Amino acid sequence: ASFWSSRFDGDRPDQFQVGVAQSAVFNNHSWDLWTQMWHAQLTPIDRYGEWLDVMDEAGFGTSTPGRDVPPSIREYLRATQPLVELMAGP
């Protein structure tokens, strides 16, 4: 595993690996919250800009105490918005 991280050390603003994914959580066995048959499935990314807006409003990627997202990651995610929306499709 340590071998692969060195292969992706390009021109990143910091030492963190960043990935974007969206999933749906569902329970197709029961309608109650107590039946433990929950599943998660990756889905196409949608409303990426709205997700970034929520992250900004919550103070992630700022100097707000208790927020774990470095500001450089927030800036990176905002800068890649056009590319993500292009790759995610309509």
PDB file of N, CA and C in Angstrom:
ATOM      1  N   ALA A   1       0.815  -1.193   0.000  1.00  0.00           N
ATOM      2  CA  ALA A   1       0.000   0.000   0.000  1.00  0.00           C
ATOM      3  C   ALA A   1       0.860   1.260   0.000  1.00  0.00           C
ATOM      4  N   SER A   2       1.962   1.248   0.701  1.00  0.00           N
ATOM      5  CA  SER A   2       2.808   2.445   0.736  1.00  0.00           C
ATOM      6  C   SER A   2       3.445   2.719  -0.629  1.00  0.00           C
ATOM      7  N   PHE A   3       3.610   1.692  -1.442  1.00  0.00           N
ATOM      8  CA  PHE A   3       4.146   1.858  -2.784  1.00  0.00           C
ATOM      9  C   PHE A   3       3.233   2.732  -3.652  1.00  0.00           C
ATOM     10  N   TRP A   4       1.916   2.495  -3.598  1.00  0.00           N
ATOM     11  CA  TRP A   4       0.984   3.198  -4.476  1.00  0.00           C
ATOM     12  C   TRP A   4       0.862   4.674  -4.143  1.00  0.00           C
ATOM     13  N   SER A   5       0.924   5.032  -2.877  1.00  0.00           N
ATOM     14  CA  SER A   5       0.801   6.454  -2.549  1.00  0.00           C
ATOM     15  C   SER A   5       1.930   7.264  -3.166  1.00  0.00           C
ATOM     16  N   SER A   6       3.106   6.693  -3.294  1.00  0.00           N
ATOM     17  CA  SER A   6       4.220   7.429  -3.909  1.00  0.00           C
ATOM     18  C   SER A   6       4.015   7.605  -5.408  1.00  0.00           C
ATOM     19  N   ARG A   7       3.193   6.780  -6.040  1.00  0.00           N
ATOM     20  CA  ARG A   7       2.935   6.890  -7.477  1.00  0.00           C
ATOM     21  C   ARG A   7       1.970   8.020  -7.818  1.00  0.00           C
ATOM     22  N   PHE A   8       1.258   8.544  -6.829  1.00  0.00           N
ATOM     23  CA  PHE A   8       0.293   9.607  -7.071  1.00  0.00           C
ATOM     24  C   PHE A   8       0.728  10.930  -6.451  1.00  0.00           C
ATOM     25  N   ASP A   9       2.004  11.109  -6.207  1.00  0.00           N
ATOM     26  CA  ASP A   9       2.510  12.340  -5.608  1.00  0.00           C
ATOM     27  C   ASP A   9       2.809  13.373  -6.684  1.00  0.00           C
ATOM     28  N   GLY A  10       1.793  13.750  -7.417  1.00  0.00           N
ATOM     29  CA  GLY A  10       1.960  14.764  -8.466  1.00  0.00           C
ATOM     30  C   GLY A  10       1.975  16.161  -7.881  1.00  0.00           C
ATOM     31  N   ASP A  11       1.466  17.092  -8.621  1.00  0.00           N
ATOM     32  CA  ASP A  11       1.442  18.488  -8.189  1.00  0.00           C
ATOM     33  C   ASP A  11       0.206  18.763  -7.351  1.00  0.00           C
ATOM     34  N   ARG A  12       0.118  18.118  -6.215  1.00  0.00           N
ATOM     35  CA  ARG A  12      -0.999  18.343  -5.309  1.00  0.00           C
ATOM     36  C   ARG A  12      -0.659  19.463  -4.340  1.00  0.00           C
ATOM     37  N   PRO A  13      -1.667  20.178  -3.853  1.00  0.00           N
ATOM     38  CA  PRO A  13      -1.395  21.266  -2.919  1.00  0.00           C
ATOM     39  C   PRO A  13      -0.979  20.788  -1.530  1.00  0.00           C
ATOM     40  N   ASP A  14      -1.207  19.521  -1.203  1.00  0.00           N
ATOM     41  CA  ASP A  14      -0.804  18.998   0.101  1.00  0.00           C
ATOM     42  C   ASP A  14      -0.579  17.493  -0.013  1.00  0.00           C
ATOM     43  N   GLN A  15      -0.404  16.820   1.113  1.00  0.00           N
ATOM     44  CA  GLN A  15      -0.045  15.401   1.105  1.00  0.00           C
ATOM     45  C   GLN A  15      -1.232  14.460   1.062  1.00  0.00           C
ATOM     46  N   PHE A  16      -2.458  14.961   1.010  1.00  0.00           N
ATOM     47  CA  PHE A  16      -3.643  14.118   1.094  1.00  0.00           C
ATOM     48  C   PHE A  16      -4.086  13.591  -0.265  1.00  0.00           C
ATOM     49  N   GLN A  17      -4.583  12.343  -0.279  1.00  0.00           N
ATOM     50  CA  GLN A  17      -5.236  11.781  -1.450  1.00  0.00           C
ATOM     51  C   GLN A  17      -6.705  12.183  -1.391  1.00  0.00           C
ATOM     52  N   VAL A  18      -7.268  12.594  -2.503  1.00  0.00           N
ATOM     53  CA  VAL A  18      -8.652  13.061  -2.517  1.00  0.00           C
ATOM     54  C   VAL A  18      -9.432  12.272  -3.557  1.00  0.00           C
ATOM     55  N   GLY A  19     -10.601  11.822  -3.168  1.00  0.00           N
ATOM     56  CA  GLY A  19     -11.492  11.133  -4.082  1.00  0.00           C
ATOM     57  C   GLY A  19     -12.908  11.613  -3.860  1.00  0.00           C
ATOM     58  N   VAL A  20     -13.729  11.510  -4.882  1.00  0.00           N
ATOM     59  CA  VAL A  20     -15.115  11.936  -4.785  1.00  0.00           C
ATOM     60  C   VAL A  20     -15.994  10.757  -5.171  1.00  0.00           C
ATOM     61  N   ALA A  21     -16.961  10.441  -4.316  1.00  0.00           N
ATOM     62  CA  ALA A  21     -17.894   9.342  -4.589  1.00  0.00           C
ATOM     63  C   ALA A  21     -19.237   9.675  -3.962  1.00  0.00           C
ATOM     64  N   GLN A  22     -20.277   9.100  -4.514  1.00  0.00           N
ATOM     65  CA  GLN A  22     -21.625   9.268  -3.975  1.00  0.00           C
ATOM     66  C   GLN A  22     -22.251   7.891  -3.890  1.00  0.00           C
ATOM     67  N   SER A  23     -23.001   7.662  -2.829  1.00  0.00           N
ATOM     68  CA  SER A  23     -23.647   6.368  -2.680  1.00  0.00           C
ATOM     69  C   SER A  23     -25.084   6.547  -2.210  1.00  0.00           C
ATOM     70  N   ALA A  24     -25.848   5.507  -2.407  1.00  0.00           N
ATOM     71  CA  ALA A  24     -27.222   5.451  -1.900  1.00  0.00           C
ATOM     72  C   ALA A  24     -27.262   4.361  -0.837  1.00  0.00           C
ATOM     73  N   VAL A  25     -27.879   4.662   0.293  1.00  0.00           N
ATOM     74  CA  VAL A  25     -28.046   3.687   1.367  1.00  0.00           C
ATOM     75  C   VAL A  25     -29.511   3.272   1.369  1.00  0.00           C
ATOM     76  N   PHE A  26     -29.762   1.971   1.368  1.00  0.00           N
ATOM     77  CA  PHE A  26     -31.137   1.506   1.288  1.00  0.00           C
ATOM     78  C   PHE A  26     -31.310   0.195   2.047  1.00  0.00           C
ATOM     79  N   ASN A  27     -32.542  -0.111   2.357  1.00  0.00           N
ATOM     80  CA  ASN A  27     -32.926  -1.345   3.040  1.00  0.00           C
ATOM     81  C   ASN A  27     -34.105  -1.911   2.260  1.00  0.00           C
ATOM     82  N   ASN A  28     -33.859  -2.910   1.434  1.00  0.00           N
ATOM     83  CA  ASN A  28     -34.929  -3.462   0.609  1.00  0.00           C
ATOM     84  C   ASN A  28     -35.609  -4.683   1.250  1.00  0.00           C
ATOM     85  N   HIS A  29     -35.372  -4.881   2.542  1.00  0.00           N
ATOM     86  CA  HIS A  29     -35.989  -6.004   3.248  1.00  0.00           C
ATOM     87  C   HIS A  29     -37.075  -5.566   4.215  1.00  0.00           C
ATOM     88  N   SER A  30     -37.020  -4.336   4.671  1.00  0.00           N
ATOM     89  CA  SER A  30     -37.975  -3.891   5.673  1.00  0.00           C
ATOM     90  C   SER A  30     -38.075  -2.373   5.629  1.00  0.00           C
ATOM     91  N   TRP A  31     -39.218  -1.844   6.071  1.00  0.00           N
ATOM     92  CA  TRP A  31     -39.430  -0.399   6.091  1.00  0.00           C
ATOM     93  C   TRP A  31     -39.080   0.218   7.439  1.00  0.00           C
ATOM     94  N   ASP A  32     -38.692  -0.586   8.418  1.00  0.00           N
ATOM     95  CA  ASP A  32     -38.352  -0.015   9.718  1.00  0.00           C
ATOM     96  C   ASP A  32     -36.843   0.227   9.820  1.00  0.00           C
ATOM     97  N   LEU A  33     -36.443   1.026  10.776  1.00  0.00           N
ATOM     98  CA  LEU A  33     -35.030   1.368  10.945  1.00  0.00           C
ATOM     99  C   LEU A  33     -34.259   0.317  11.736  1.00  0.00           C
ATOM    100  N   TRP A  34     -34.953  -0.645  12.346  1.00  0.00           N
ATOM    101  CA  TRP A  34     -34.305  -1.586  13.237  1.00  0.00           C
ATOM    102  C   TRP A  34     -33.876  -2.864  12.534  1.00  0.00           C
ATOM    103  N   THR A  35     -34.426  -3.164  11.385  1.00  0.00           N
ATOM    104  CA  THR A  35     -34.009  -4.355  10.650  1.00  0.00           C
ATOM    105  C   THR A  35     -32.661  -4.061  10.005  1.00  0.00           C
ATOM    106  N   GLN A  36     -31.652  -4.800  10.405  1.00  0.00           N
ATOM    107  CA  GLN A  36     -30.284  -4.511   9.977  1.00  0.00           C
ATOM    108  C   GLN A  36     -29.945  -5.197   8.650  1.00  0.00           C
ATOM    109  N   MET A  37     -30.615  -4.776   7.597  1.00  0.00           N
ATOM    110  CA  MET A  37     -30.340  -5.291   6.260  1.00  0.00           C
ATOM    111  C   MET A  37     -29.989  -4.131   5.333  1.00  0.00           C
ATOM    112  N   TRP A  38     -29.233  -3.176   5.850  1.00  0.00           N
ATOM    113  CA  TRP A  38     -28.890  -1.986   5.083  1.00  0.00           C
ATOM    114  C   TRP A  38     -27.807  -2.300   4.060  1.00  0.00           C
ATOM    115  N   HIS A  39     -27.894  -1.657   2.921  1.00  0.00           N
ATOM    116  CA  HIS A  39     -26.927  -1.815   1.843  1.00  0.00           C
ATOM    117  C   HIS A  39     -26.503  -0.431   1.359  1.00  0.00           C
ATOM    118  N   ALA A  40     -25.344  -0.364   0.765  1.00  0.00           N
ATOM    119  CA  ALA A  40     -24.874   0.872   0.140  1.00  0.00           C
ATOM    120  C   ALA A  40     -24.441   0.542  -1.278  1.00  0.00           C
ATOM    121  N   GLN A  41     -24.748   1.437  -2.205  1.00  0.00           N
ATOM    122  CA  GLN A  41     -24.411   1.226  -3.606  1.00  0.00           C
ATOM    123  C   GLN A  41     -23.916   2.545  -4.191  1.00  0.00           C
ATOM    124  N   LEU A  42     -22.801   2.508  -4.902  1.00  0.00           N
ATOM    125  CA  LEU A  42     -22.301   3.715  -5.551  1.00  0.00           C
ATOM    126  C   LEU A  42     -23.278   4.151  -6.638  1.00  0.00           C
ATOM    127  N   THR A  43     -23.480   5.445  -6.739  1.00  0.00           N
ATOM    128  CA  THR A  43     -24.377   6.023  -7.744  1.00  0.00           C
ATOM    129  C   THR A  43     -23.645   7.139  -8.475  1.00  0.00           C
ATOM    130  N   PRO A  44     -24.118   7.529  -9.641  1.00  0.00           N
ATOM    131  CA  PRO A  44     -23.491   8.659 -10.333  1.00  0.00           C
ATOM    132  C   PRO A  44     -23.573   9.932  -9.484  1.00  0.00           C
ATOM    133  N   ILE A  45     -22.537  10.721  -9.540  1.00  0.00           N
ATOM    134  CA  ILE A  45     -22.486  11.965  -8.773  1.00  0.00           C
ATOM    135  C   ILE A  45     -23.442  12.974  -9.392  1.00  0.00           C
ATOM    136  N   ASP A  46     -24.280  13.575  -8.542  1.00  0.00           N
ATOM    137  CA  ASP A  46     -25.158  14.640  -9.014  1.00  0.00           C
ATOM    138  C   ASP A  46     -25.173  15.755  -7.966  1.00  0.00           C
ATOM    139  N   ARG A  47     -25.525  16.938  -8.383  1.00  0.00           N
ATOM    140  CA  ARG A  47     -25.601  18.120  -7.520  1.00  0.00           C
ATOM    141  C   ARG A  47     -24.290  18.365  -6.766  1.00  0.00           C
ATOM    142  N   TYR A  48     -23.172  18.206  -7.452  1.00  0.00           N
ATOM    143  CA  TYR A  48     -21.849  18.391  -6.845  1.00  0.00           C
ATOM    144  C   TYR A  48     -21.690  19.812  -6.309  1.00  0.00           C
ATOM    145  N   GLY A  49     -22.166  20.790  -7.057  1.00  0.00           N
ATOM    146  CA  GLY A  49     -22.074  22.181  -6.617  1.00  0.00           C
ATOM    147  C   GLY A  49     -22.850  22.427  -5.332  1.00  0.00           C
ATOM    148  N   GLU A  50     -24.030  21.818  -5.213  1.00  0.00           N
ATOM    149  CA  GLU A  50     -24.817  21.968  -3.986  1.00  0.00           C
ATOM    150  C   GLU A  50     -24.094  21.330  -2.804  1.00  0.00           C
ATOM    151  N   TRP A  51     -23.451  20.204  -3.028  1.00  0.00           N
ATOM    152  CA  TRP A  51     -22.698  19.534  -1.978  1.00  0.00           C
ATOM    153  C   TRP A  51     -21.555  20.428  -1.494  1.00  0.00           C
ATOM    154  N   LEU A  52     -20.860  21.086  -2.422  1.00  0.00           N
ATOM    155  CA  LEU A  52     -19.786  22.005  -2.048  1.00  0.00           C
ATOM    156  C   LEU A  52     -20.325  23.207  -1.284  1.00  0.00           C
ATOM    157  N   ASP A  53     -21.494  23.709  -1.689  1.00  0.00           N
ATOM    158  CA  ASP A  53     -22.102  24.833  -0.978  1.00  0.00           C
ATOM    159  C   ASP A  53     -22.420  24.465   0.467  1.00  0.00           C
ATOM    160  N   VAL A  54     -22.947  23.279   0.686  1.00  0.00           N
ATOM    161  CA  VAL A  54     -23.253  22.818   2.040  1.00  0.00           C
ATOM    162  C   VAL A  54     -21.968  22.710   2.858  1.00  0.00           C
ATOM    163  N   MET A  55     -20.911  22.199   2.235  1.00  0.00           N
ATOM    164  CA  MET A  55     -19.632  22.082   2.925  1.00  0.00           C
ATOM    165  C   MET A  55     -19.103  23.465   3.307  1.00  0.00           C
ATOM    166  N   ASP A  56     -19.247  24.440   2.414  1.00  0.00           N
ATOM    167  CA  ASP A  56     -18.811  25.805   2.709  1.00  0.00           C
ATOM    168  C   ASP A  56     -19.623  26.417   3.844  1.00  0.00           C
ATOM    169  N   GLU A  57     -20.945  26.239   3.808  1.00  0.00           N
ATOM    170  CA  GLU A  57     -21.811  26.802   4.844  1.00  0.00           C
ATOM    171  C   GLU A  57     -21.538  26.190   6.214  1.00  0.00           C
ATOM    172  N   ALA A  58     -21.138  24.917   6.230  1.00  0.00           N
ATOM    173  CA  ALA A  58     -20.863  24.242   7.499  1.00  0.00           C
ATOM    174  C   ALA A  58     -19.499  24.609   8.066  1.00  0.00           C
ATOM    175  N   GLY A  59     -18.671  25.298   7.282  1.00  0.00           N
ATOM    176  CA  GLY A  59     -17.366  25.718   7.777  1.00  0.00           C
ATOM    177  C   GLY A  59     -16.251  24.729   7.552  1.00  0.00           C
ATOM    178  N   PHE A  60     -16.490  23.668   6.782  1.00  0.00           N
ATOM    179  CA  PHE A  60     -15.417  22.732   6.487  1.00  0.00           C
ATOM    180  C   PHE A  60     -14.404  23.392   5.563  1.00  0.00           C
ATOM    181  N   GLY A  61     -13.141  23.158   5.825  1.00  0.00           N
ATOM    182  CA  GLY A  61     -12.092  23.736   5.004  1.00  0.00           C
ATOM    183  C   GLY A  61     -11.791  25.175   5.364  1.00  0.00           C
ATOM    184  N   THR A  62     -12.211  25.611   6.531  1.00  0.00           N
ATOM    185  CA  THR A  62     -11.883  26.948   7.014  1.00  0.00           C
ATOM    186  C   THR A  62     -11.086  26.791   8.304  1.00  0.00           C
ATOM    187  N   SER A  63     -10.825  27.859   8.950  1.00  0.00           N
ATOM    188  CA  SER A  63     -10.081  27.787  10.212  1.00  0.00           C
ATOM    189  C   SER A  63     -11.005  27.553  11.399  1.00  0.00           C
ATOM    190  N   THR A  64     -12.246  27.123  11.142  1.00  0.00           N
ATOM    191  CA  THR A  64     -13.196  26.857  12.201  1.00  0.00           C
ATOM    192  C   THR A  64     -12.711  25.667  13.045  1.00  0.00           C
ATOM    193  N   PRO A  65     -12.609  25.824  14.363  1.00  0.00           N
ATOM    194  CA  PRO A  65     -12.173  24.694  15.193  1.00  0.00           C
ATOM    195  C   PRO A  65     -13.135  23.518  15.073  1.00  0.00           C
ATOM    196  N   GLY A  66     -12.584  22.308  15.062  1.00  0.00           N
ATOM    197  CA  GLY A  66     -13.393  21.103  15.001  1.00  0.00           C
ATOM    198  C   GLY A  66     -13.719  20.641  13.593  1.00  0.00           C
ATOM    199  N   ARG A  67     -13.267  21.354  12.583  1.00  0.00           N
ATOM    200  CA  ARG A  67     -13.509  20.938  11.203  1.00  0.00           C
ATOM    201  C   ARG A  67     -12.235  20.299  10.680  1.00  0.00           C
ATOM    202  N   ASP A  68     -12.341  19.055  10.176  1.00  0.00           N
ATOM    203  CA  ASP A  68     -11.163  18.267   9.833  1.00  0.00           C
ATOM    204  C   ASP A  68     -10.694  18.407   8.390  1.00  0.00           C
ATOM    205  N   VAL A  69     -11.422  19.108   7.558  1.00  0.00           N
ATOM    206  CA  VAL A  69     -11.046  19.228   6.151  1.00  0.00           C
ATOM    207  C   VAL A  69     -10.095  20.405   5.988  1.00  0.00           C
ATOM    208  N   PRO A  70      -8.863  20.165   5.518  1.00  0.00           N
ATOM    209  CA  PRO A  70      -7.926  21.273   5.327  1.00  0.00           C
ATOM    210  C   PRO A  70      -8.439  22.248   4.261  1.00  0.00           C
ATOM    211  N   PRO A  71      -8.139  23.538   4.394  1.00  0.00           N
ATOM    212  CA  PRO A  71      -8.584  24.518   3.397  1.00  0.00           C
ATOM    213  C   PRO A  71      -8.120  24.188   1.978  1.00  0.00           C
ATOM    214  N   SER A  72      -6.939  23.599   1.833  1.00  0.00           N
ATOM    215  CA  SER A  72      -6.442  23.268   0.496  1.00  0.00           C
ATOM    216  C   SER A  72      -7.329  22.227  -0.185  1.00  0.00           C
ATOM    217  N   ILE A  73      -7.903  21.300   0.585  1.00  0.00           N
ATOM    218  CA  ILE A  73      -8.798  20.292   0.014  1.00  0.00           C
ATOM    219  C   ILE A  73     -10.079  20.952  -0.464  1.00  0.00           C
ATOM    220  N   ARG A  74     -10.613  21.873   0.335  1.00  0.00           N
ATOM    221  CA  ARG A  74     -11.821  22.606  -0.052  1.00  0.00           C
ATOM    222  C   ARG A  74     -11.583  23.370  -1.352  1.00  0.00           C
ATOM    223  N   GLU A  75     -10.459  24.040  -1.448  1.00  0.00           N
ATOM    224  CA  GLU A  75     -10.128  24.782  -2.669  1.00  0.00           C
ATOM    225  C   GLU A  75      -9.965  23.840  -3.859  1.00  0.00           C
ATOM    226  N   TYR A  76      -9.355  22.687  -3.634  1.00  0.00           N
ATOM    227  CA  TYR A  76      -9.170  21.703  -4.700  1.00  0.00           C
ATOM    228  C   TYR A  76     -10.519  21.187  -5.204  1.00  0.00           C
ATOM    229  N   LEU A  77     -11.423  20.835  -4.273  1.00  0.00           N
ATOM    230  CA  LEU A  77     -12.739  20.341  -4.664  1.00  0.00           C
ATOM    231  C   LEU A  77     -13.512  21.405  -5.435  1.00  0.00           C
ATOM    232  N   ARG A  78     -13.418  22.649  -5.011  1.00  0.00           N
ATOM    233  CA  ARG A  78     -14.110  23.746  -5.705  1.00  0.00           C
ATOM    234  C   ARG A  78     -13.507  23.941  -7.105  1.00  0.00           C
ATOM    235  N   ALA A  79     -12.189  23.828  -7.235  1.00  0.00           N
ATOM    236  CA  ALA A  79     -11.528  24.014  -8.526  1.00  0.00           C
ATOM    237  C   ALA A  79     -11.855  22.892  -9.507  1.00  0.00           C
ATOM    238  N   THR A  80     -12.125  21.688  -9.005  1.00  0.00           N
ATOM    239  CA  THR A  80     -12.418  20.562  -9.890  1.00  0.00           C
ATOM    240  C   THR A  80     -13.897  20.444 -10.228  1.00  0.00           C
ATOM    241  N   GLN A  81     -14.721  21.357  -9.746  1.00  0.00           N
ATOM    242  CA  GLN A  81     -16.169  21.279  -9.983  1.00  0.00           C
ATOM    243  C   GLN A  81     -16.524  21.177 -11.460  1.00  0.00           C
ATOM    244  N   PRO A  82     -15.959  22.014 -12.349  1.00  0.00           N
ATOM    245  CA  PRO A  82     -16.330  21.878 -13.772  1.00  0.00           C
ATOM    246  C   PRO A  82     -15.964  20.504 -14.355  1.00  0.00           C
ATOM    247  N   LEU A  83     -14.828  19.968 -13.951  1.00  0.00           N
ATOM    248  CA  LEU A  83     -14.409  18.657 -14.457  1.00  0.00           C
ATOM    249  C   LEU A  83     -15.325  17.549 -13.940  1.00  0.00           C
ATOM    250  N   VAL A  84     -15.666  17.589 -12.661  1.00  0.00           N
ATOM    251  CA  VAL A  84     -16.555  16.571 -12.087  1.00  0.00           C
ATOM    252  C   VAL A  84     -17.917  16.619 -12.769  1.00  0.00           C
ATOM    253  N   GLU A  85     -18.453  17.822 -12.959  1.00  0.00           N
ATOM    254  CA  GLU A  85     -19.763  17.938 -13.601  1.00  0.00           C
ATOM    255  C   GLU A  85     -19.726  17.477 -15.052  1.00  0.00           C
ATOM    256  N   LEU A  86     -18.605  17.715 -15.738  1.00  0.00           N
ATOM    257  CA  LEU A  86     -18.463  17.255 -17.120  1.00  0.00           C
ATOM    258  C   LEU A  86     -18.401  15.728 -17.172  1.00  0.00           C
ATOM    259  N   MET A  87     -17.652  15.122 -16.260  1.00  0.00           N
ATOM    260  CA  MET A  87     -17.489  13.667 -16.262  1.00  0.00           C
ATOM    261  C   MET A  87     -18.737  12.960 -15.738  1.00  0.00           C
ATOM    262  N   ALA A  88     -19.463  13.599 -14.819  1.00  0.00           N
ATOM    263  CA  ALA A  88     -20.665  12.980 -14.251  1.00  0.00           C
ATOM    264  C   ALA A  88     -21.819  12.999 -15.239  1.00  0.00           C
ATOM    265  N   GLY A  89     -21.776  13.902 -16.190  1.00  0.00           N
ATOM    266  CA  GLY A  89     -22.850  13.982 -17.178  1.00  0.00           C
ATOM    267  C   GLY A  89     -24.034  14.759 -16.674  1.00  0.00           C
ATOM    268  N   PRO A  90     -25.085  14.829 -17.500  1.00  0.00           N
ATOM    269  CA  PRO A  90     -26.259  15.634 -17.125  1.00  0.00           C
ATOM    270  C   PRO A  90     -27.065  15.017 -15.993  1.00  0.00           C
TER     271      PRO A  90
END
